[in-house]
Amino acid sequence: MATKSQMLHARGRRIRSSNIISYVIAILIGGLILGAVYMTKESRNWVALGKGKTLSSCNLFSGKWVYDDESYPLYKDNHCSFMSIFNGVSCERTGRMDSKYQHWRWQPHDCDLPRYHTTTTTTTHHTHPHTTPPPPPPPPPPPPTNTHRDMFDAMAMLDRLRGKRLVFVGDAVTRNQWASMVCLLDSSIPPALKSVIANRLIFLSIEWRVNVKSKEYNATIQHYWAPYLVQSNSDHPVLHNFSSEQIVGVQAIERHARHWTDADILVFNSHMWWRRPKFKVLWGSFESPDKIYEEVEMLRALEMALKTWSDWLEFHINRTNTKIYFVSRSPTHERYVEYESNPGLQFHFPFPPMWVFFRSFCYCRLKICYAQICRGEEWGKAKGENCYSETEPILTEGYRGRESNPKLDQMLETTITKLKTRGLKIQTIDITQLSEYRKDAHTSIYQRMWNRLTKEQLANPKTYADCANWCVPGVPDVWNELLYAYIFHF
């Protein structure tokens, strides 16, 4: 039988053990609470996912537009110094009074768009049961300048682009996205802290480069004009004309592609200039005196051009250092049809030859004429109306306009799939469906590339409204949110 002394000793051990266990449990609970608080503060770094979803399985491109006048726009037009130089897509500066089109947020069905990428590091602390646990790590400092860091962390993007080149390759829609990216970055940096080389015209491209004092980013964001990706007679970044006969060198790409070889991130898009039924294809070089031409259907010309483009990527891109993205078709809220006509008819194209954007027009080549058909009746407007004066998105889920071309979309998808099977990682930023809803966000009559529309042209918006390009700030900012998500999370 245990003595009284032994019983007291055992009881003391049990009490001490119980106290130690209680203390350890208290520390663990406290740590969990502090961790939960800290994770709550940091929760903006994570994606809110639906049940059973992972980030890689969430479809960021299936969703709806939600009006959000607290978080959007991600920047103000007058805070982007670049817009004072290149204001061709700044609808606000060119007279658009309503701003509702700037306040819509894209909300995927099963998750939220990935928010800012944190660079905060944490330290592991080893504690003894009898020591006081260290205080939790401090929350990350608030963003110094970007009031919408939750949506797009410009400084994190600049960190990622330090000493690198991000190149957007394509047509005027790609230039919309490039201008948006420049403004997302530029508007987040106080003028006193940055030096910018903006709007520097180099061969077929426009360049924006930024250095922030105390940090040498030397980040370059560039747009390279190549509407067909391969060479064509519309390759000049200013002096080109959509209404003229289009000649495409479907096997010639080197003159363009040599300017992309050392890019760190490549973003491609090509659709807008393919919207015609036939093309004149050039075999060989534009410089060759013995040029051979052949007229082919659009899909055949596109197929050959994409093969040349994909072959070049396969053999020239550094697969370790270069990220490649292809932005899907940007829908217009207008469409083009062809019809037979009297070849003697004369049509007047109302813009100077350098005018890049598409307008309502009719032109003839041989016996085939092309005309723009306004699509306002698709969303309830009178026949012959277009995107002019639209202030609301289309809210019917799954809406697809009559301009959509499944065969063209399938050809692009097949090309990218083949590249993946060859070991080249290329990711698609699918903007088509989400942009299809946004009939309200085009530049309409509120654009200025070289000259503003005249009073007579402004009085005729059915003819002169641009329903192909997009206002900035606006829909292209969401395209870049998606690109940002892929750069950091995929």
XYZ file of C-alpha atoms in Angstrom:
490
model
C 0.000 0.000 0.000
C 1.306 3.440 -0.966
C 2.362 5.698 1.836
C 0.805 9.116 2.325
C 4.026 10.708 1.048
C 3.926 8.624 -2.131
C 0.270 9.501 -2.730
C 0.952 13.201 -2.338
C 3.944 12.929 -4.665
C 1.878 11.133 -7.343
C -0.904 13.656 -6.964
C 1.617 16.470 -7.452
C 2.922 14.831 -10.626
C -0.628 14.533 -11.968
C -1.340 18.184 -11.176
C 1.900 19.320 -12.793
C 1.238 17.132 -15.845
C -2.299 18.453 -16.033
C -1.037 22.034 -15.779
C 1.561 21.445 -18.489
C -1.008 19.827 -20.785
C -3.456 22.670 -20.118
C -0.739 25.210 -20.790
C 0.270 23.483 -24.036
C -3.376 23.283 -25.122
C -3.804 26.960 -24.270
C -0.744 27.813 -26.353
C -2.043 25.738 -29.251
C -5.505 27.307 -29.049
C -3.974 30.755 -28.770
C -1.771 30.019 -31.742
C -4.748 28.830 -33.740
C -6.710 31.959 -32.826
C -3.792 34.225 -33.665
C -3.206 32.264 -36.851
C -6.853 32.579 -37.777
C -6.728 36.320 -37.178
C -3.549 36.608 -39.194
C -4.910 34.413 -41.962
C -8.047 36.541 -41.993
C -5.885 39.581 -42.536
C -4.034 37.687 -45.227
C -7.119 36.034 -46.704
C -7.074 38.460 -49.580
C -4.048 36.561 -50.863
C -6.169 33.468 -51.438
C -8.889 32.512 -53.829
C -12.332 31.847 -52.370
C -13.286 28.508 -53.892
C -16.534 26.622 -54.034
C -16.908 23.230 -52.362
C -14.622 20.644 -53.886
C -12.896 23.207 -56.101
C -9.212 23.889 -56.477
C -7.667 26.914 -58.112
C -6.477 24.886 -61.069
C -9.947 23.421 -61.624
C -11.879 26.663 -61.262
C -13.035 28.169 -64.550
C -12.229 31.861 -64.187
C -13.923 32.598 -67.510
C -17.416 31.335 -66.630
C -19.272 33.879 -64.548
C -21.236 37.094 -64.553
C -20.715 40.838 -64.316
C -21.475 42.394 -60.921
C -21.853 46.136 -60.472
C -19.191 47.313 -58.011
C -18.719 51.056 -57.659
C -16.490 50.675 -54.581
C -13.610 48.696 -56.090
C -13.853 49.692 -59.742
C -12.409 51.239 -61.779
C -9.002 50.006 -60.660
C -7.515 53.403 -61.550
C -8.746 56.812 -62.575
C -8.217 58.003 -66.101
C -6.538 61.208 -64.939
C -4.129 59.239 -62.710
C -2.569 57.515 -65.708
C 0.076 59.879 -67.055
C 0.364 57.743 -70.154
C -3.165 58.724 -71.207
C -2.069 62.311 -71.740
C 0.195 61.018 -74.511
C -1.761 58.092 -75.896
C -5.430 58.918 -75.352
C -6.951 57.057 -78.271
C -8.985 54.737 -76.040
C -9.707 57.141 -73.191
C -13.446 57.601 -73.637
C -13.683 59.861 -70.592
C -11.161 62.322 -72.023
C -12.962 62.432 -75.341
C -16.362 63.331 -73.997
C -18.148 60.270 -72.633
C -20.155 61.541 -69.682
C -21.517 58.297 -68.227
C -18.996 56.200 -66.300
C -21.075 53.198 -65.260
C -19.222 51.016 -67.764
C -16.102 51.395 -65.576
C -17.717 49.940 -62.443
C -18.383 46.318 -63.342
C -16.481 43.444 -61.726
C -16.130 40.012 -63.312
C -17.313 37.337 -60.878
C -16.542 33.685 -61.761
C -19.263 31.237 -60.722
C -17.189 28.910 -58.528
C -14.453 31.128 -57.139
C -13.152 34.666 -56.938
C -10.450 36.033 -59.158
C -7.074 35.526 -57.447
C -6.209 38.741 -55.679
C -2.875 40.314 -55.065
C 0.269 38.212 -54.799
C 1.917 38.713 -51.431
C 5.671 38.727 -51.065
C 5.508 38.662 -47.233
C 7.749 36.031 -45.634
C 7.135 34.362 -42.281
C 9.596 33.087 -39.691
C 9.171 29.781 -37.830
C 9.547 30.176 -34.036
C 10.431 27.230 -31.792
C 8.995 27.722 -28.305
C 9.526 25.875 -25.043
C 6.391 24.975 -23.038
C 7.495 27.213 -20.178
C 8.298 30.276 -22.314
C 5.977 32.973 -23.471
C 5.079 32.475 -27.142
C 6.343 35.181 -29.488
C 3.850 37.714 -30.790
C 2.252 36.902 -34.133
C 3.970 38.276 -37.206
C 2.787 41.766 -38.075
C 0.312 42.141 -40.903
C 1.752 43.270 -44.216
C 2.109 47.033 -44.537
C -0.696 48.809 -46.353
C -0.080 49.567 -50.001
C 1.544 52.988 -50.326
C -0.221 54.179 -53.436
C -2.500 51.641 -55.071
C -5.912 52.068 -53.436
C -7.197 48.938 -55.180
C -4.377 46.580 -54.262
C -6.901 43.855 -53.496
C -7.615 43.631 -57.207
C -4.264 44.265 -58.845
C -0.973 44.752 -57.028
C 1.039 46.884 -59.418
C 4.217 46.705 -57.353
C 4.082 42.897 -57.272
C 3.661 42.950 -61.034
C 6.627 45.289 -61.419
C 8.657 42.991 -59.171
C 7.776 40.114 -61.465
C 8.744 42.222 -64.498
C 12.013 43.522 -63.041
C 14.526 43.632 -65.876
C 12.081 41.864 -68.184
C 9.977 42.491 -71.294
C 6.246 41.919 -71.490
C 5.197 42.108 -75.146
C 1.631 42.257 -76.452
C 1.527 41.146 -80.100
C -1.479 41.721 -82.315
C -3.891 44.374 -83.535
C -5.741 47.359 -82.069
C -7.575 45.210 -79.510
C -4.222 43.954 -78.236
C -3.192 47.593 -78.041
C -6.278 48.210 -75.845
C -5.011 45.560 -73.433
C -1.468 46.943 -73.532
C -2.727 50.476 -72.737
C -4.735 49.049 -69.840
C -1.692 47.249 -68.413
C 0.406 50.392 -68.687
C -2.239 52.410 -66.817
C -2.681 49.749 -64.128
C 1.041 50.058 -63.383
C 1.563 53.748 -64.075
C -1.361 54.979 -61.960
C -0.053 53.140 -58.894
C 3.285 54.955 -58.738
C 3.501 58.573 -57.500
C 4.958 60.843 -60.207
C 7.839 61.894 -57.946
C 8.999 58.286 -57.655
C 9.158 57.234 -61.271
C 10.836 57.960 -64.534
C 9.000 56.733 -67.586
C 9.879 56.343 -71.237
C 6.405 56.393 -72.710
C 5.061 56.139 -76.220
C 8.481 55.488 -77.674
C 7.845 54.444 -81.257
C 10.251 51.781 -82.428
C 9.971 49.413 -85.356
C 6.298 48.392 -85.527
C 5.820 48.852 -81.797
C 5.149 51.257 -78.948
C 7.148 50.913 -75.749
C 6.547 51.936 -72.126
C 9.393 51.568 -69.652
C 9.406 52.495 -65.970
C 12.007 52.900 -63.245
C 10.921 53.588 -59.667
C 13.313 55.498 -57.432
C 15.083 53.334 -54.856
C 14.215 50.282 -56.959
C 15.520 49.772 -60.452
C 12.751 47.823 -62.115
C 13.683 48.521 -65.727
C 10.393 46.874 -66.674
C 9.356 47.147 -70.308
C 5.776 46.708 -71.476
C 5.555 46.789 -75.239
C 2.926 46.561 -77.953
C 4.004 45.137 -81.290
C 1.689 45.696 -84.242
C 1.133 42.460 -86.211
C -2.599 42.092 -86.977
C -2.154 38.730 -88.731
C 0.880 37.602 -86.665
C 2.553 36.819 -89.997
C 3.618 39.539 -92.459
C 1.075 41.468 -94.503
C 0.573 44.682 -96.417
C -0.974 46.186 -93.243
C 2.086 45.895 -91.023
C 2.795 49.584 -90.546
C 1.644 50.531 -87.007
C 0.024 53.739 -88.288
C -0.268 53.717 -92.071
C -2.590 50.791 -92.635
C -6.097 50.528 -94.015
C -8.570 47.781 -93.219
C -10.743 48.640 -96.211
C -7.996 48.052 -98.762
C -7.183 44.711 -100.327
C -5.399 42.568 -97.744
C -2.324 40.613 -98.796
C -1.021 38.123 -96.239
C 2.353 36.384 -96.405
C 1.199 33.227 -94.654
C 4.697 31.702 -94.663
C 6.598 34.862 -93.673
C 7.018 35.739 -90.001
C 10.717 36.326 -89.342
C 10.584 40.099 -89.864
C 8.114 40.302 -86.971
C 9.215 37.434 -84.792
C 12.860 38.463 -84.417
C 11.574 41.303 -82.214
C 9.862 38.853 -79.836
C 12.619 36.283 -79.394
C 14.035 37.643 -76.138
C 10.683 38.580 -74.552
C 10.020 37.110 -71.108
C 6.223 37.170 -71.382
C 4.433 37.062 -74.741
C 0.717 37.823 -75.084
C -0.736 37.106 -78.528
C -4.086 37.896 -80.110
C -5.255 37.808 -83.715
C -8.842 37.997 -84.865
C -10.100 41.444 -85.777
C -8.427 41.707 -89.166
C -9.455 38.210 -90.208
C -13.105 39.234 -90.465
C -13.507 38.944 -94.224
C -14.364 35.907 -96.356
C -11.298 35.829 -98.642
C -7.668 36.893 -98.651
C -4.972 37.379 -101.217
C -2.150 35.083 -100.103
C 1.439 35.849 -101.047
C 3.810 32.944 -101.617
C 7.367 33.946 -100.897
C 8.703 37.326 -99.850
C 7.140 40.767 -100.169
C 10.545 41.948 -101.398
C 10.786 39.350 -104.153
C 10.306 40.667 -107.717
C 8.622 37.381 -108.685
C 5.642 37.529 -106.357
C 2.992 34.832 -106.654
C -0.498 35.503 -105.313
C -3.499 33.271 -104.742
C -6.958 34.126 -103.437
C -8.067 31.742 -100.681
C -10.888 31.431 -98.160
C -10.377 33.069 -94.784
C -10.188 29.853 -92.749
C -7.567 28.400 -95.083
C -5.454 31.579 -94.898
C -5.757 31.613 -91.103
C -4.792 27.944 -90.879
C -1.591 28.550 -92.859
C -0.721 31.668 -90.851
C -1.213 29.857 -87.539
C 0.978 26.984 -88.705
C 3.795 29.410 -89.542
C 3.366 31.138 -86.180
C 3.280 27.891 -84.180
C 6.284 26.439 -86.028
C 8.276 29.559 -85.201
C 7.334 29.344 -81.514
C 8.304 25.681 -81.352
C 11.820 26.223 -82.662
C 12.716 29.695 -81.365
C 11.144 30.234 -77.940
C 13.143 29.608 -74.768
C 10.814 27.167 -73.016
C 12.434 27.773 -69.646
C 12.405 31.555 -69.565
C 9.437 32.638 -71.701
C 5.789 32.499 -70.694
C 3.283 32.504 -73.559
C -0.394 33.435 -73.472
C -2.962 33.611 -76.238
C -5.929 35.914 -75.683
C -9.048 34.545 -77.334
C -11.286 36.398 -79.769
C -12.449 39.819 -78.629
C -16.090 40.039 -79.736
C -17.429 43.081 -81.506
C -20.995 44.250 -81.317
C -21.072 44.626 -85.063
C -20.596 42.083 -87.824
C -19.561 42.088 -91.437
C -21.282 40.287 -94.304
C -20.529 40.023 -97.975
C -22.974 40.424 -100.812
C -22.975 40.581 -104.585
C -23.222 44.040 -106.067
C -22.895 45.974 -109.248
C -19.135 46.432 -109.761
C -19.775 49.890 -111.125
C -21.040 51.182 -107.787
C -18.700 53.560 -105.994
C -18.488 53.601 -102.205
C -16.814 56.292 -100.177
C -14.686 55.211 -97.232
C -15.007 58.094 -94.760
C -11.608 57.946 -93.064
C -8.049 58.730 -94.102
C -5.909 55.723 -95.112
C -4.056 55.683 -91.803
C -7.261 55.093 -89.840
C -6.896 51.798 -88.050
C -10.215 51.229 -86.367
C -13.152 49.596 -88.054
C -16.224 51.602 -88.920
C -19.473 51.133 -90.723
C -18.461 51.129 -94.330
C -19.016 49.446 -97.622
C -16.319 48.779 -100.168
C -16.081 46.726 -103.317
C -13.471 44.489 -104.861
C -14.435 42.984 -108.193
C -18.073 41.919 -107.729
C -17.936 41.352 -103.997
C -18.891 44.111 -101.584
C -18.554 44.098 -97.823
C -20.811 45.964 -95.439
C -21.224 46.291 -91.705
C -24.514 45.136 -90.248
C -25.507 46.722 -86.953
C -26.571 44.236 -84.302
C -28.669 46.320 -81.928
C -31.764 44.232 -82.606
C -30.013 41.270 -80.953
C -30.366 42.926 -77.554
C -33.680 44.708 -78.073
C -32.798 47.900 -79.934
C -34.339 48.995 -83.192
C -33.015 47.469 -86.389
C -29.961 49.329 -87.632
C -28.838 50.436 -84.153
C -25.444 49.587 -82.696
C -23.518 49.960 -79.428
C -23.872 53.749 -79.395
C -25.549 55.065 -76.200
C -25.479 51.639 -74.508
C -24.926 51.909 -70.740
C -25.704 48.389 -69.453
C -24.171 44.974 -70.119
C -26.154 42.106 -71.590
C -27.214 40.097 -68.539
C -28.550 37.009 -70.335
C -26.121 34.276 -69.338
C -24.521 32.482 -72.258
C -25.416 35.183 -74.789
C -23.518 34.766 -78.045
C -23.866 37.267 -80.851
C -24.327 36.351 -84.483
C -20.786 37.487 -85.215
C -19.303 34.474 -83.440
C -17.463 32.022 -85.687
C -17.104 28.587 -84.035
C -14.857 27.297 -86.831
C -12.390 30.132 -86.297
C -12.404 29.619 -82.530
C -11.905 25.877 -82.986
C -8.952 26.427 -85.308
C -7.201 28.592 -82.724
C -7.897 26.036 -79.999
C -6.578 23.178 -82.150
C -3.369 25.091 -82.914
C -2.695 25.738 -79.227
C -3.457 22.115 -78.322
C -0.927 20.915 -80.907
C 1.703 23.245 -79.463
C 1.105 21.755 -76.023
C 1.588 18.234 -77.381
C 4.964 19.400 -78.727
C 6.004 20.367 -75.214
C 5.430 24.122 -75.494
C 3.365 25.521 -72.636
C 0.935 28.123 -73.925
C -2.093 29.204 -71.904
C -5.331 30.678 -73.204
C -6.898 33.748 -71.605
C -10.502 33.234 -72.694
C -12.034 36.700 -72.850
C -14.664 35.921 -75.495
C -17.778 35.098 -73.479
C -17.225 37.620 -70.697
C -16.605 40.399 -73.240
C -19.626 39.350 -75.310
C -21.862 40.696 -72.544
C -20.287 44.174 -72.649
C -22.061 46.050 -75.420
C -21.836 49.132 -73.186
C -18.038 49.366 -72.990
C -16.895 50.075 -76.559
C -15.280 53.344 -77.570
C -18.316 54.111 -79.764
C -17.909 57.750 -80.842
C -15.591 58.508 -77.904
C -12.188 57.770 -79.326
C -9.288 59.698 -80.694
C -6.354 58.124 -82.429
C -5.269 60.844 -84.823
C -8.249 63.125 -85.307
C -11.527 63.349 -83.459
C -14.720 62.704 -85.344
C -16.165 65.771 -87.024
C -19.490 67.271 -85.985
C -21.102 65.670 -89.008
C -19.702 62.275 -88.096
C -20.730 62.619 -84.452
C -24.252 63.354 -85.634
C -24.329 59.994 -87.409
C -23.400 57.397 -84.755
C -25.076 54.572 -86.677
C -22.279 54.900 -89.201
C -19.339 56.075 -87.134
C -19.662 54.385 -83.721
C -16.756 52.013 -83.065
C -18.241 48.816 -81.614
C -15.018 46.814 -81.860
C -12.488 48.588 -79.629
C -12.865 49.157 -75.901
C -12.732 52.101 -73.504
C -9.878 52.241 -71.001
C -10.450 52.093 -68.030
C -12.934 49.316 -68.707
C -13.164 45.750 -69.969
C -9.438 45.427 -70.908
C -8.593 45.906 -67.216
C -10.457 42.675 -66.471
C -8.532 40.923 -69.242
C -5.370 41.989 -67.413
C -6.734 40.813 -64.063
C -7.104 37.397 -65.681
C -3.609 37.624 -67.163
C -2.288 38.666 -63.734
C -4.001 35.637 -62.168
C -2.374 33.301 -64.671
C 1.082 34.857 -64.296
C 1.034 34.453 -60.511
C -1.147 31.418 -59.866
C -1.091 29.062 -62.862
